Coordinates of C-alpha atoms in Angstrom, one line a residue:
M1 CA -117.9 103.2 -123.5
A2 CA -119.4 100.6 -125.8
R3 CA -120.1 101.8 -129.3
E4 CA -123.7 102.6 -130.2
F5 CA -124.8 101.0 -133.4
A6 CA -127.8 103.1 -134.5
R7 CA -127.7 102.0 -138.1
V8 CA -126.2 98.9 -139.7
G9 CA -125.9 97.6 -143.3
V10 CA -126.3 94.1 -144.6
V11 CA -125.1 93.2 -148.1
G12 CA -126.9 90.1 -149.5
L13 CA -130.5 89.2 -148.9
G14 CA -130.4 85.4 -149.3
T15 CA -131.6 83.1 -146.5
M16 CA -128.8 84.1 -144.2
G17 CA -128.7 87.8 -145.1
A18 CA -132.5 88.2 -144.7
G19 CA -132.2 86.4 -141.3
I20 CA -129.4 88.7 -140.2
V21 CA -131.5 91.8 -141.2
E22 CA -134.3 90.5 -139.1
V23 CA -132.0 90.0 -136.1
F24 CA -130.8 93.6 -136.2
A25 CA -134.3 95.0 -136.8
R26 CA -135.7 92.9 -133.9
G27 CA -133.0 94.6 -131.8
G28 CA -134.4 98.0 -132.6
I29 CA -131.6 99.0 -135.0
E30 CA -132.2 100.6 -138.4
V31 CA -131.0 98.4 -141.2
V32 CA -130.0 99.2 -144.8
A33 CA -130.1 96.0 -146.8
V34 CA -128.4 96.0 -150.2
E35 CA -128.9 93.5 -153.1
V36 CA -127.4 93.3 -156.5
D37 CA -130.7 94.0 -158.5
E38 CA -134.4 94.8 -158.0
A39 CA -135.5 91.2 -158.4
S40 CA -133.1 90.0 -155.6
A41 CA -134.1 92.9 -153.4
T42 CA -137.8 92.1 -153.8
H43 CA -137.2 88.5 -153.0
G44 CA -135.2 89.4 -149.9
R45 CA -137.9 91.7 -148.7
E46 CA -140.5 89.0 -149.2
T47 CA -138.3 86.5 -147.3
L48 CA -138.2 89.0 -144.3
E49 CA -141.9 89.6 -144.5
A50 CA -142.7 85.9 -144.6
S51 CA -140.4 85.1 -141.6
T52 CA -141.9 87.8 -139.4
Q53 CA -145.4 86.9 -140.4
R54 CA -144.7 83.3 -139.3
A55 CA -143.6 84.7 -135.9
V56 CA -146.9 86.6 -135.7
D57 CA -148.9 83.5 -136.6
R58 CA -147.1 81.5 -133.9
S59 CA -147.8 84.3 -131.3
K60 CA -144.1 85.0 -131.0
M61 CA -144.4 88.5 -132.2
A62 CA -147.2 91.1 -132.0
A63 CA -148.6 92.4 -135.4
D64 CA -147.7 96.0 -134.3
D65 CA -144.1 95.0 -133.5
R66 CA -143.9 93.3 -136.9
E67 CA -144.9 96.6 -138.6
A68 CA -142.4 98.5 -136.5
L69 CA -139.7 96.0 -137.4
L70 CA -140.3 96.2 -141.1
G71 CA -140.4 100.0 -140.9
R72 CA -136.8 99.9 -139.6
V73 CA -135.6 98.1 -142.8
R74 CA -134.7 99.8 -146.0
V75 CA -134.0 97.6 -149.0
T76 CA -131.9 99.1 -151.8
T77 CA -129.7 98.1 -154.8
N78 CA -127.2 101.0 -154.2
L79 CA -124.1 100.3 -152.2
D80 CA -123.7 104.1 -151.7
D81 CA -126.6 104.0 -149.3
L82 CA -124.3 102.4 -146.8
A83 CA -122.2 105.6 -146.5
D84 CA -123.3 106.5 -143.0
V85 CA -123.8 103.1 -141.3
D86 CA -121.9 102.1 -138.2
L87 CA -121.5 98.4 -139.2
V88 CA -121.8 96.4 -142.4
V89 CA -122.3 92.7 -142.4
E90 CA -121.5 91.0 -145.7
A91 CA -123.7 87.9 -146.4
V92 CA -123.1 87.2 -150.1
P93 CA -122.5 83.7 -151.5
E94 CA -119.5 81.8 -150.1
R95 CA -116.9 82.8 -152.8
L96 CA -113.7 84.5 -151.7
E97 CA -113.4 86.8 -154.7
L98 CA -117.0 87.9 -154.6
K99 CA -116.7 88.7 -150.9
A100 CA -113.4 90.5 -151.5
E101 CA -115.0 92.7 -154.2
V102 CA -117.7 93.6 -151.7
F103 CA -115.2 94.6 -149.1
A104 CA -113.1 96.6 -151.5
A105 CA -116.1 98.5 -152.6
L106 CA -117.3 99.1 -149.0
S107 CA -113.9 100.5 -148.1
K108 CA -114.5 103.3 -150.6
V109 CA -118.1 104.0 -149.7
C110 CA -118.3 103.8 -145.9
G111 CA -117.2 106.3 -143.4
P112 CA -113.8 105.9 -141.6
D113 CA -115.2 104.5 -138.4
T114 CA -117.5 101.9 -140.0
I115 CA -116.8 98.3 -138.9
F116 CA -116.8 95.6 -141.5
A117 CA -118.0 92.1 -140.7
S118 CA -118.3 88.9 -142.8
N119 CA -120.8 86.2 -142.2
T120 CA -118.6 83.6 -143.9
S121 CA -118.6 80.2 -142.3
S122 CA -115.2 79.0 -143.5
L123 CA -113.3 81.6 -145.5
S124 CA -110.3 83.6 -144.2
I125 CA -111.3 86.9 -142.5
T126 CA -107.7 88.0 -142.8
E127 CA -107.8 87.6 -146.6
L128 CA -110.9 89.7 -146.8
S129 CA -109.6 92.3 -144.4
V130 CA -106.5 93.1 -146.6
R131 CA -108.8 94.0 -149.5
T132 CA -109.9 97.0 -147.5
E133 CA -108.0 100.1 -146.4
R134 CA -108.8 99.4 -142.7
P135 CA -108.0 95.7 -141.9
H136 CA -108.0 96.5 -138.2
Q137 CA -111.7 97.2 -138.4
V138 CA -112.6 93.9 -140.0
V139 CA -114.0 90.9 -138.1
G140 CA -116.0 87.8 -138.7
M141 CA -119.6 87.7 -137.5
H142 CA -120.8 84.2 -138.3
F143 CA -124.5 83.8 -137.6
F144 CA -126.0 80.3 -137.7
N145 CA -129.1 79.3 -139.7
P146 CA -131.8 80.3 -139.1
A147 CA -130.3 83.5 -137.8
P148 CA -133.4 84.8 -135.9
V149 CA -133.6 81.5 -133.9
Q150 CA -130.0 80.3 -133.4
A151 CA -128.3 81.8 -130.4
L152 CA -124.7 81.3 -131.5
V153 CA -122.6 84.0 -133.2
E154 CA -118.9 83.4 -133.8
V155 CA -117.0 86.6 -133.6
V156 CA -113.7 86.1 -135.5
R157 CA -110.6 88.1 -134.8
T158 CA -107.6 88.4 -137.1
V159 CA -104.0 89.2 -136.0
V160 CA -104.6 92.9 -136.7
T161 CA -108.2 93.3 -135.4
D162 CA -108.5 96.3 -133.1
P163 CA -109.4 94.9 -129.6
E164 CA -112.0 97.7 -129.2
V165 CA -113.7 96.7 -132.5
L166 CA -113.8 93.1 -131.3
A167 CA -115.3 94.1 -127.9
D168 CA -117.9 96.4 -129.6
V169 CA -119.1 93.7 -132.0
T170 CA -119.2 91.1 -129.1
D171 CA -121.3 93.5 -127.0
L172 CA -123.6 94.1 -129.9
A173 CA -124.2 90.4 -130.3
V174 CA -125.2 90.2 -126.6
R175 CA -127.5 93.2 -127.1
L176 CA -129.2 91.3 -129.9
G177 CA -129.9 88.4 -127.5
K178 CA -127.2 86.2 -129.0
S179 CA -124.5 84.1 -127.3
P180 CA -121.3 85.3 -128.9
V181 CA -118.0 83.3 -128.8
V182 CA -114.7 84.8 -129.8
C183 CA -112.1 82.8 -131.8
G184 CA -109.1 83.2 -134.1
D185 CA -109.2 83.2 -137.9
R186 CA -109.0 79.5 -138.8
A187 CA -111.1 77.8 -141.5
G188 CA -114.3 76.5 -139.9
F189 CA -113.8 78.7 -136.8
I190 CA -115.0 76.7 -133.8
A191 CA -118.2 74.9 -134.5
N192 CA -117.6 74.0 -138.2
N193 CA -114.0 73.0 -137.5
L194 CA -114.9 70.6 -134.8
L195 CA -118.2 69.5 -136.4
F196 CA -117.1 68.8 -139.9
T197 CA -114.0 66.9 -138.9
Y198 CA -116.3 64.6 -136.9
L199 CA -118.7 64.3 -139.8
N200 CA -116.0 63.5 -142.3
Q201 CA -114.7 60.7 -140.1
A202 CA -118.2 59.2 -139.9
V203 CA -118.4 59.4 -143.7
G204 CA -115.1 57.5 -143.9
M205 CA -116.4 54.8 -141.6
F206 CA -119.4 54.4 -143.9
E207 CA -117.3 54.4 -147.0
S208 CA -115.0 51.7 -145.6
H209 CA -118.1 49.5 -144.7
Y210 CA -117.0 49.5 -141.1
A211 CA -120.6 50.3 -140.1
G212 CA -123.9 51.0 -141.8
R213 CA -125.5 54.4 -142.0
E214 CA -128.3 53.6 -139.6
D215 CA -125.9 52.1 -137.1
L216 CA -123.5 55.1 -137.3
D217 CA -126.4 57.5 -136.7
A218 CA -128.1 55.5 -134.0
A219 CA -124.8 55.1 -132.2
M220 CA -124.2 58.8 -131.8
R221 CA -127.9 59.6 -131.0
Y222 CA -128.3 56.9 -128.3
G223 CA -124.7 56.8 -127.1
C224 CA -124.0 60.5 -126.9
G225 CA -127.4 62.1 -126.9
Y226 CA -126.8 64.0 -130.2
P227 CA -129.9 65.4 -131.8
M228 CA -129.0 63.8 -135.2
G229 CA -126.7 61.2 -136.4
P230 CA -123.7 62.3 -138.6
L231 CA -124.9 61.0 -141.9
A232 CA -128.5 62.3 -141.5
L233 CA -126.9 65.6 -140.6
M234 CA -124.8 65.6 -143.7
D235 CA -127.9 65.0 -145.8
L236 CA -129.6 68.0 -144.0
I237 CA -126.6 70.3 -144.6
G238 CA -126.1 69.2 -148.2
L239 CA -123.2 67.1 -149.3
D240 CA -122.1 69.8 -151.7
T241 CA -122.0 72.4 -148.9
A242 CA -120.2 70.0 -146.6
Y243 CA -117.6 69.2 -149.3
E244 CA -116.9 72.9 -149.9
I245 CA -116.4 73.6 -146.1
L246 CA -114.1 70.5 -145.7
D247 CA -112.2 71.4 -148.9
T248 CA -111.7 75.0 -147.6
M249 CA -110.5 73.7 -144.2
Y250 CA -108.1 71.2 -145.9
R251 CA -106.6 73.8 -148.2
Q252 CA -105.8 76.0 -145.2
S253 CA -104.8 73.3 -142.7
R254 CA -103.4 70.5 -144.8
N255 CA -104.7 68.2 -142.1
Q256 CA -105.6 64.9 -143.8
R257 CA -108.6 64.6 -141.5
H258 CA -110.1 67.6 -143.2
A259 CA -109.7 66.2 -146.7
P260 CA -113.2 65.3 -147.9
A261 CA -113.9 61.6 -147.9
P262 CA -113.7 60.5 -151.6
I263 CA -117.3 59.2 -151.6
L264 CA -118.5 62.7 -151.1
K265 CA -117.2 63.8 -154.5
Q266 CA -118.7 60.7 -156.1
M267 CA -122.1 61.3 -154.6
I268 CA -122.1 65.0 -155.5
T269 CA -121.1 64.2 -159.1
A270 CA -124.1 61.7 -159.2
G271 CA -126.4 64.4 -158.0
L272 CA -126.9 62.8 -154.5
L273 CA -126.8 66.0 -152.5
G274 CA -128.9 65.0 -149.5
R275 CA -132.5 66.1 -148.6
K276 CA -132.6 68.9 -151.1
S277 CA -132.1 66.4 -154.0
G278 CA -134.2 63.7 -152.5
R279 CA -131.3 61.3 -152.0
G280 CA -128.0 61.4 -150.2
F281 CA -126.8 58.9 -147.7
Y282 CA -130.5 58.2 -147.2
T283 CA -133.4 58.2 -149.7
Y284 CA -136.3 60.7 -149.1
A285 CA -139.9 60.7 -150.1
A286 CA -139.3 63.8 -152.3
P287 CA -136.7 66.5 -152.8
G288 CA -136.7 68.6 -149.7
S289 CA -138.7 66.1 -147.7
P290 CA -137.5 65.0 -144.3
E291 CA -139.3 61.6 -144.6
V292 CA -136.8 58.8 -145.1
V293 CA -138.0 55.9 -147.2
A294 CA -136.6 52.4 -147.4
D295 CA -134.0 51.6 -150.1
S296 CA -131.6 48.9 -151.0
L297 CA -129.3 49.8 -148.0
T298 CA -132.1 49.7 -145.4
P299 CA -131.2 46.8 -143.0
P300 CA -133.9 44.3 -142.0
P301 CA -135.3 44.6 -138.4
P302 CA -133.5 42.6 -135.8
G303 CA -134.3 38.9 -136.0
Q304 CA -135.4 39.1 -139.7
E305 CA -132.0 39.0 -141.4
G306 CA -132.7 35.5 -142.8
G307 CA -130.5 32.5 -142.1
D308 CA -130.3 30.5 -138.9
Q309 CA -130.4 31.9 -135.4
R310 CA -129.5 30.3 -132.0
T311 CA -131.9 29.9 -129.2
V312 CA -131.2 32.0 -126.1
Q313 CA -133.2 31.3 -122.9
R314 CA -130.6 31.3 -120.1
V315 CA -128.0 34.0 -119.7
G316 CA -124.9 34.1 -117.7
V317 CA -123.1 37.3 -116.5
V318 CA -119.5 37.2 -115.2
G319 CA -118.7 40.1 -112.9
T320 CA -120.2 42.0 -110.0
G321 CA -119.5 45.6 -110.8
T322 CA -121.9 48.4 -111.8
M323 CA -122.0 47.2 -115.4
A324 CA -122.4 43.5 -114.6
T325 CA -125.2 44.4 -112.2
G326 CA -127.0 46.5 -114.7
I327 CA -126.7 43.9 -117.5
A328 CA -128.1 41.2 -115.2
E329 CA -131.0 43.4 -114.3
V330 CA -131.8 44.2 -118.0
F331 CA -131.8 40.5 -119.0
A332 CA -133.9 39.5 -115.9
K333 CA -136.5 42.2 -116.5
S334 CA -136.8 40.9 -120.1
G335 CA -137.8 37.5 -118.9
Y336 CA -134.4 35.7 -119.1
D337 CA -133.1 33.4 -116.4
V338 CA -129.8 34.9 -115.3
V339 CA -126.9 33.3 -113.5
V340 CA -124.3 35.7 -112.1
R341 CA -120.9 34.4 -111.4
A342 CA -119.1 36.2 -108.6
R343 CA -115.7 35.6 -106.9
T344 CA -117.4 35.4 -103.5
E345 CA -120.8 34.8 -102.1
A346 CA -120.8 38.3 -100.6
K347 CA -120.2 39.9 -104.0
G348 CA -122.9 37.8 -105.6
E349 CA -125.4 38.8 -103.0
G350 CA -124.3 42.4 -103.6
V351 CA -125.4 42.1 -107.2
V352 CA -128.8 40.9 -106.1
A353 CA -129.1 43.7 -103.6
G354 CA -128.1 46.2 -106.3
I355 CA -130.8 44.9 -108.6
R356 CA -133.3 45.0 -105.8
K357 CA -132.5 48.6 -105.0
S358 CA -132.9 49.6 -108.7
L359 CA -136.2 47.8 -109.0
E360 CA -137.5 49.3 -105.8
K361 CA -136.9 52.8 -107.3
A362 CA -138.9 51.8 -110.3
V363 CA -141.7 50.6 -108.1
V364 CA -141.7 53.9 -106.1
K365 CA -141.8 55.9 -109.4
G366 CA -144.7 53.8 -110.6
K367 CA -142.7 52.4 -113.5
L368 CA -142.8 48.8 -112.2
S369 CA -145.3 46.7 -110.3
E370 CA -144.4 44.9 -107.1
S371 CA -145.2 41.5 -108.7
A372 CA -142.9 42.3 -111.7
R373 CA -140.2 43.3 -109.2
D374 CA -140.5 39.9 -107.4
E375 CA -140.6 38.0 -110.7
T376 CA -137.4 39.7 -111.9
L377 CA -135.5 39.0 -108.7
A378 CA -136.6 35.4 -108.8
R379 CA -134.9 35.0 -112.2
V380 CA -131.4 36.1 -110.8
R381 CA -129.2 33.4 -109.2
P382 CA -125.7 34.2 -108.0
T383 CA -122.9 31.6 -107.9
T384 CA -119.2 31.5 -107.3
T385 CA -118.4 28.7 -109.8
F386 CA -118.1 28.8 -113.5
D387 CA -119.6 25.3 -113.7
D388 CA -123.1 26.8 -113.0
L389 CA -122.8 28.6 -116.3
A390 CA -122.6 25.3 -118.2
D391 CA -126.1 25.4 -119.5
C392 CA -126.3 29.1 -120.4
D393 CA -127.1 29.9 -124.1
L394 CA -125.3 33.3 -123.8
V395 CA -122.7 34.4 -121.3
V396 CA -121.7 38.1 -121.0
E397 CA -118.3 38.9 -119.5
A398 CA -118.3 42.2 -117.6
V399 CA -115.1 42.1 -115.5
A400 CA -112.3 44.7 -115.2
E401 CA -111.0 46.3 -118.4
D402 CA -107.8 44.3 -118.4
L403 CA -107.0 42.0 -121.3
E404 CA -105.3 39.3 -119.3
V405 CA -108.2 39.1 -116.8
K406 CA -110.7 38.9 -119.6
Q407 CA -108.7 36.2 -121.5
A408 CA -108.6 34.2 -118.3
V409 CA -112.4 34.4 -118.0
F410 CA -112.9 33.3 -121.6
G411 CA -110.5 30.4 -121.1
A412 CA -112.6 29.3 -118.1
L413 CA -115.8 29.7 -120.0
D414 CA -114.5 27.7 -122.9
D415 CA -113.8 24.8 -120.6
V416 CA -117.3 24.6 -119.1
V417 CA -120.0 26.3 -121.2
K418 CA -121.9 24.0 -123.6
A419 CA -121.1 23.8 -127.3
G420 CA -123.1 26.4 -129.4
A421 CA -123.4 28.9 -126.6
I422 CA -122.5 32.5 -127.4
L423 CA -119.7 34.2 -125.4
A424 CA -119.8 38.0 -125.3
T425 CA -117.5 40.6 -123.9
T426 CA -118.6 44.1 -122.7
T427 CA -115.2 45.7 -123.3
S428 CA -115.3 49.3 -124.4
S429 CA -111.8 49.4 -125.9
L430 CA -110.0 46.1 -126.0
P431 CA -109.9 43.9 -129.2
V432 CA -112.7 41.4 -129.1
V433 CA -110.6 39.0 -131.2
E434 CA -108.1 38.8 -128.4
C435 CA -110.8 37.4 -126.1
A436 CA -111.9 35.0 -128.9
A437 CA -108.3 33.8 -129.3
A438 CA -108.3 32.6 -125.7
T439 CA -111.0 30.0 -126.6
Q440 CA -111.2 27.0 -128.9
R441 CA -114.5 28.5 -130.3
P442 CA -113.6 31.9 -131.7
D443 CA -116.6 31.8 -134.0
D444 CA -118.9 31.9 -131.0
V445 CA -117.3 35.0 -129.5
I446 CA -118.7 38.6 -130.0
G447 CA -118.6 42.0 -128.4
M448 CA -121.7 43.3 -126.7
H449 CA -120.8 46.8 -125.4
F450 CA -123.4 48.2 -123.1
F451 CA -123.3 51.8 -122.0
N452 CA -123.4 53.0 -118.4
P453 CA -125.9 52.8 -116.7
A454 CA -126.9 49.7 -118.6
S455 CA -130.4 49.7 -117.1
V456 CA -131.0 53.1 -118.7
M457 CA -128.9 53.6 -121.8
K458 CA -130.5 52.2 -124.9
L459 CA -127.4 51.6 -127.0
V460 CA -125.5 48.4 -127.4
E461 CA -122.6 48.2 -129.8
I462 CA -122.4 44.7 -131.3
V463 CA -118.8 44.1 -132.3
S464 CA -118.0 41.2 -134.7
P465 CA -114.4 40.4 -135.3
I466 CA -113.4 38.5 -138.4
T467 CA -113.8 35.2 -136.6
T468 CA -117.5 35.6 -135.5
A469 CA -120.0 33.4 -137.2
P470 CA -122.9 35.3 -139.0
D471 CA -125.6 33.5 -137.0
V472 CA -123.9 34.7 -133.7
T473 CA -124.1 38.3 -134.9
S474 CA -127.7 37.9 -136.0
T475 CA -128.7 36.2 -132.8
V476 CA -127.1 38.8 -130.6
R477 CA -128.7 41.6 -132.6
A478 CA -132.2 40.0 -132.1
V479 CA -131.6 39.4 -128.4
T480 CA -130.4 43.0 -127.9
A481 CA -133.6 44.3 -129.4
K482 CA -135.7 41.9 -127.3
I483 CA -134.2 43.3 -124.1
G484 CA -135.3 46.8 -125.2
K485 CA -131.9 48.1 -126.4
H486 CA -130.9 49.5 -129.8
P487 CA -128.3 47.3 -131.4
V488 CA -125.7 48.8 -133.8
L489 CA -123.2 46.6 -135.7
C490 CA -119.6 47.4 -136.3
G491 CA -116.2 45.9 -136.8
D492 CA -113.5 45.1 -134.2
R493 CA -111.5 48.3 -134.1
A494 CA -110.5 50.5 -131.2
G495 CA -113.3 52.7 -130.0
F496 CA -115.9 50.8 -132.0
I497 CA -118.3 53.5 -133.2
V498 CA -119.1 55.9 -130.4
N499 CA -115.6 56.3 -128.8
A500 CA -113.9 56.3 -132.2
L501 CA -116.0 59.3 -133.3
L502 CA -116.4 61.1 -129.9
F503 CA -112.8 61.1 -128.6
P504 CA -111.0 62.5 -131.6
Y505 CA -113.5 65.4 -131.5
L506 CA -112.8 65.9 -127.8
N507 CA -109.1 65.8 -128.6
D508 CA -109.5 68.4 -131.4
A509 CA -111.2 70.7 -128.9
T510 CA -108.4 70.3 -126.4
A511 CA -105.8 71.1 -129.1
M512 CA -107.9 74.2 -130.0
L513 CA -107.8 75.3 -126.4
E514 CA -104.1 74.6 -126.1
A515 CA -103.4 76.8 -129.1
N516 CA -105.2 79.7 -127.5
Y517 CA -107.6 79.8 -130.4
A518 CA -110.6 80.2 -128.1
T519 CA -111.5 79.7 -124.5
A520 CA -112.9 76.6 -123.0
D521 CA -116.2 78.4 -122.2
D522 CA -116.5 79.7 -125.8
I523 CA -115.7 76.3 -127.3
D524 CA -118.3 74.6 -125.1
S525 CA -120.8 77.3 -125.9
A526 CA -120.2 77.0 -129.6
M527 CA -120.9 73.3 -129.7
K528 CA -123.9 73.5 -127.4
N529 CA -125.6 76.5 -129.0
G530 CA -124.3 76.0 -132.6
C531 CA -124.6 72.3 -132.9
G532 CA -127.3 71.4 -130.3
L533 CA -125.0 69.0 -128.4
P534 CA -126.1 68.2 -124.9
M535 CA -122.7 69.2 -123.4
G536 CA -119.6 71.1 -124.6
P537 CA -116.4 69.1 -125.0
F538 CA -114.7 70.3 -121.8
A539 CA -117.7 69.8 -119.7
L540 CA -118.0 66.3 -121.1
L541 CA -114.3 65.5 -120.6
D542 CA -114.5 66.6 -116.9
V543 CA -117.5 64.2 -116.5
V544 CA -115.9 61.3 -118.2
G545 CA -112.6 61.8 -116.4
L546 CA -109.4 63.1 -118.0
D547 CA -107.5 59.9 -117.2
V548 CA -110.1 57.7 -118.8
S549 CA -110.3 60.0 -121.8
L550 CA -106.5 59.9 -122.1
A551 CA -106.4 56.1 -122.0
I552 CA -109.0 55.9 -124.8
E553 CA -107.3 58.5 -126.9
R554 CA -104.0 56.6 -126.6
S555 CA -105.6 53.4 -127.6
L556 CA -107.2 55.1 -130.7
Y557 CA -103.8 56.6 -131.7
M558 CA -102.0 53.2 -131.3
E559 CA -104.7 51.5 -133.4
F560 CA -104.9 54.0 -136.3
R561 CA -101.6 56.0 -136.0
V562 CA -103.3 59.1 -137.4
P563 CA -101.4 62.2 -136.3
G564 CA -104.6 64.0 -135.3
F565 CA -105.4 61.2 -132.9
A566 CA -102.3 61.7 -130.8
P567 CA -103.5 63.0 -127.4
A568 CA -103.1 66.7 -127.0
P569 CA -100.2 67.5 -124.7
L570 CA -102.5 69.7 -122.5
L571 CA -104.6 66.6 -121.7
E572 CA -101.5 64.6 -120.7
H573 CA -100.2 67.5 -118.5
L574 CA -103.5 67.8 -116.7
V575 CA -103.6 64.1 -116.0
T576 CA -100.0 64.2 -114.7
A577 CA -101.0 67.1 -112.4
G578 CA -103.8 65.0 -111.0
R579 CA -106.5 67.2 -112.5
L580 CA -108.8 64.4 -113.6
G581 CA -112.2 66.2 -113.8
R582 CA -115.1 66.3 -111.5
K583 CA -114.1 63.3 -109.5
T584 CA -111.0 65.2 -108.2
G585 CA -112.7 68.6 -108.1
Q586 CA -110.4 70.0 -110.8
G587 CA -110.1 69.3 -114.5
F588 CA -110.5 71.8 -117.3
R589 CA -112.5 73.7 -114.7
D590 CA -112.5 73.8 -110.9
Y591 CA -115.5 72.3 -109.1
Q592 CA -116.7 73.0 -105.6
K593 CA -116.0 70.1 -103.3
K594 CA -119.0 68.8 -101.4

């Protein structure tokens, strides 16, 4: 039988504590809320009243229900009033000694069957549990802000937590309408452990001038569908808060990837804390304002960088696969004459047929007129010879992801394409400079990484190796914007921006699963419900393909030699076993074959 929680206590009525009180009271449970003094207690009560009034104003709660909810809440300054509660949730400021003092006091006040829970986001539940006389009855119950809205609750077990206690708290979270996930006692738990490692890596990219803040943020929003870019999210969280979480994680793990990027400490010392101070990675209209205003780091719009740019009117595409076809369609729809080089006439006609099919769908959906369809198709000309690319101003290579094959293409282009033309590769992982080295014009070579499907995805990573001329980068950025895509600039390193940030995170999740720290379902749920990501890491890995993911992770590890980038053995074993994800029907999960 699941335990009945008739009355619960909450210690601390700050933003999180008041939100947790509201969650319990909404669930029909009597709540005793304790604060340190009358002023804090009054403020906490006012916070609860304001939150519930907003719910009434937005027609999300009836006025009578609000009155009943407030009637279930008793606010006090006396810890002894928690003597007969079934559960106490501690929600005081994130300081270990303060929380430990609360737990030690609760241990003397509460009945022998009372469960103790901490809402800490990063501190050790085990360290808190040993300050009580009943460590087996202590768990983490990490709500996310704002607690009445966010579905995720991380229920954290220690090595001595009673399984019945864990089950009772998990069932209670479900009863409250939350989506609980169970995990072990590790700094950051699931969501923060995975999230802040990723955020810290993005900050390191910015600090090293590998990519600008707008480009880093746009890459993850447009390339992965994330609701916010990493640096904008850091500003929202608060750089001081992020630093404390990372520092706590590092002190426990000694993982260098958890060590806060040095620029964070510098910015905090300078008072640049993010939105709340009016300036962090971005500058805001006022402290607390979400409105970003231009500052000295704001890049000019594409095409307005200053300096010379090259003229691009005719575009060549080398390749006949899905990416090549999509890229040809994008350029033709934007008014460029496109020459597609194929190995055979049949493959060339296949590209035209693929474009026609895509355009027909747009016509059927009312997104394109028949005349626009015909004009677009008229701009595409297939050929089987490189010579027909001689007059192109920009040639985009989109052949197989094999360095020798790409280098052969660039060598052939170097022989026939006119001087001053730009040569671009769509590689997603190979060094662009290696393609440039196959030519006698390395300053004209650049990376132009489209995402699949190219006709739909807005992001294009523009990769400039050290050899690329500035006017080439500026021209390609402007052309990318003209074809309706969002250009982001970065250096020539494995993974560019998106893969370099995404796949270490996926690898961290795999290592977390391999260590039996949490289940795949709970990890996926934590990242979807806690961080607002469109897919959990294991669902995404199965979609991408475990073999593809392994190849990318290996390339990242060989480039950076960071221990945390080494592919998790579990991923290697699944690939060896032929479990490659959805395409084989089995990956991290099993899929029904059609």
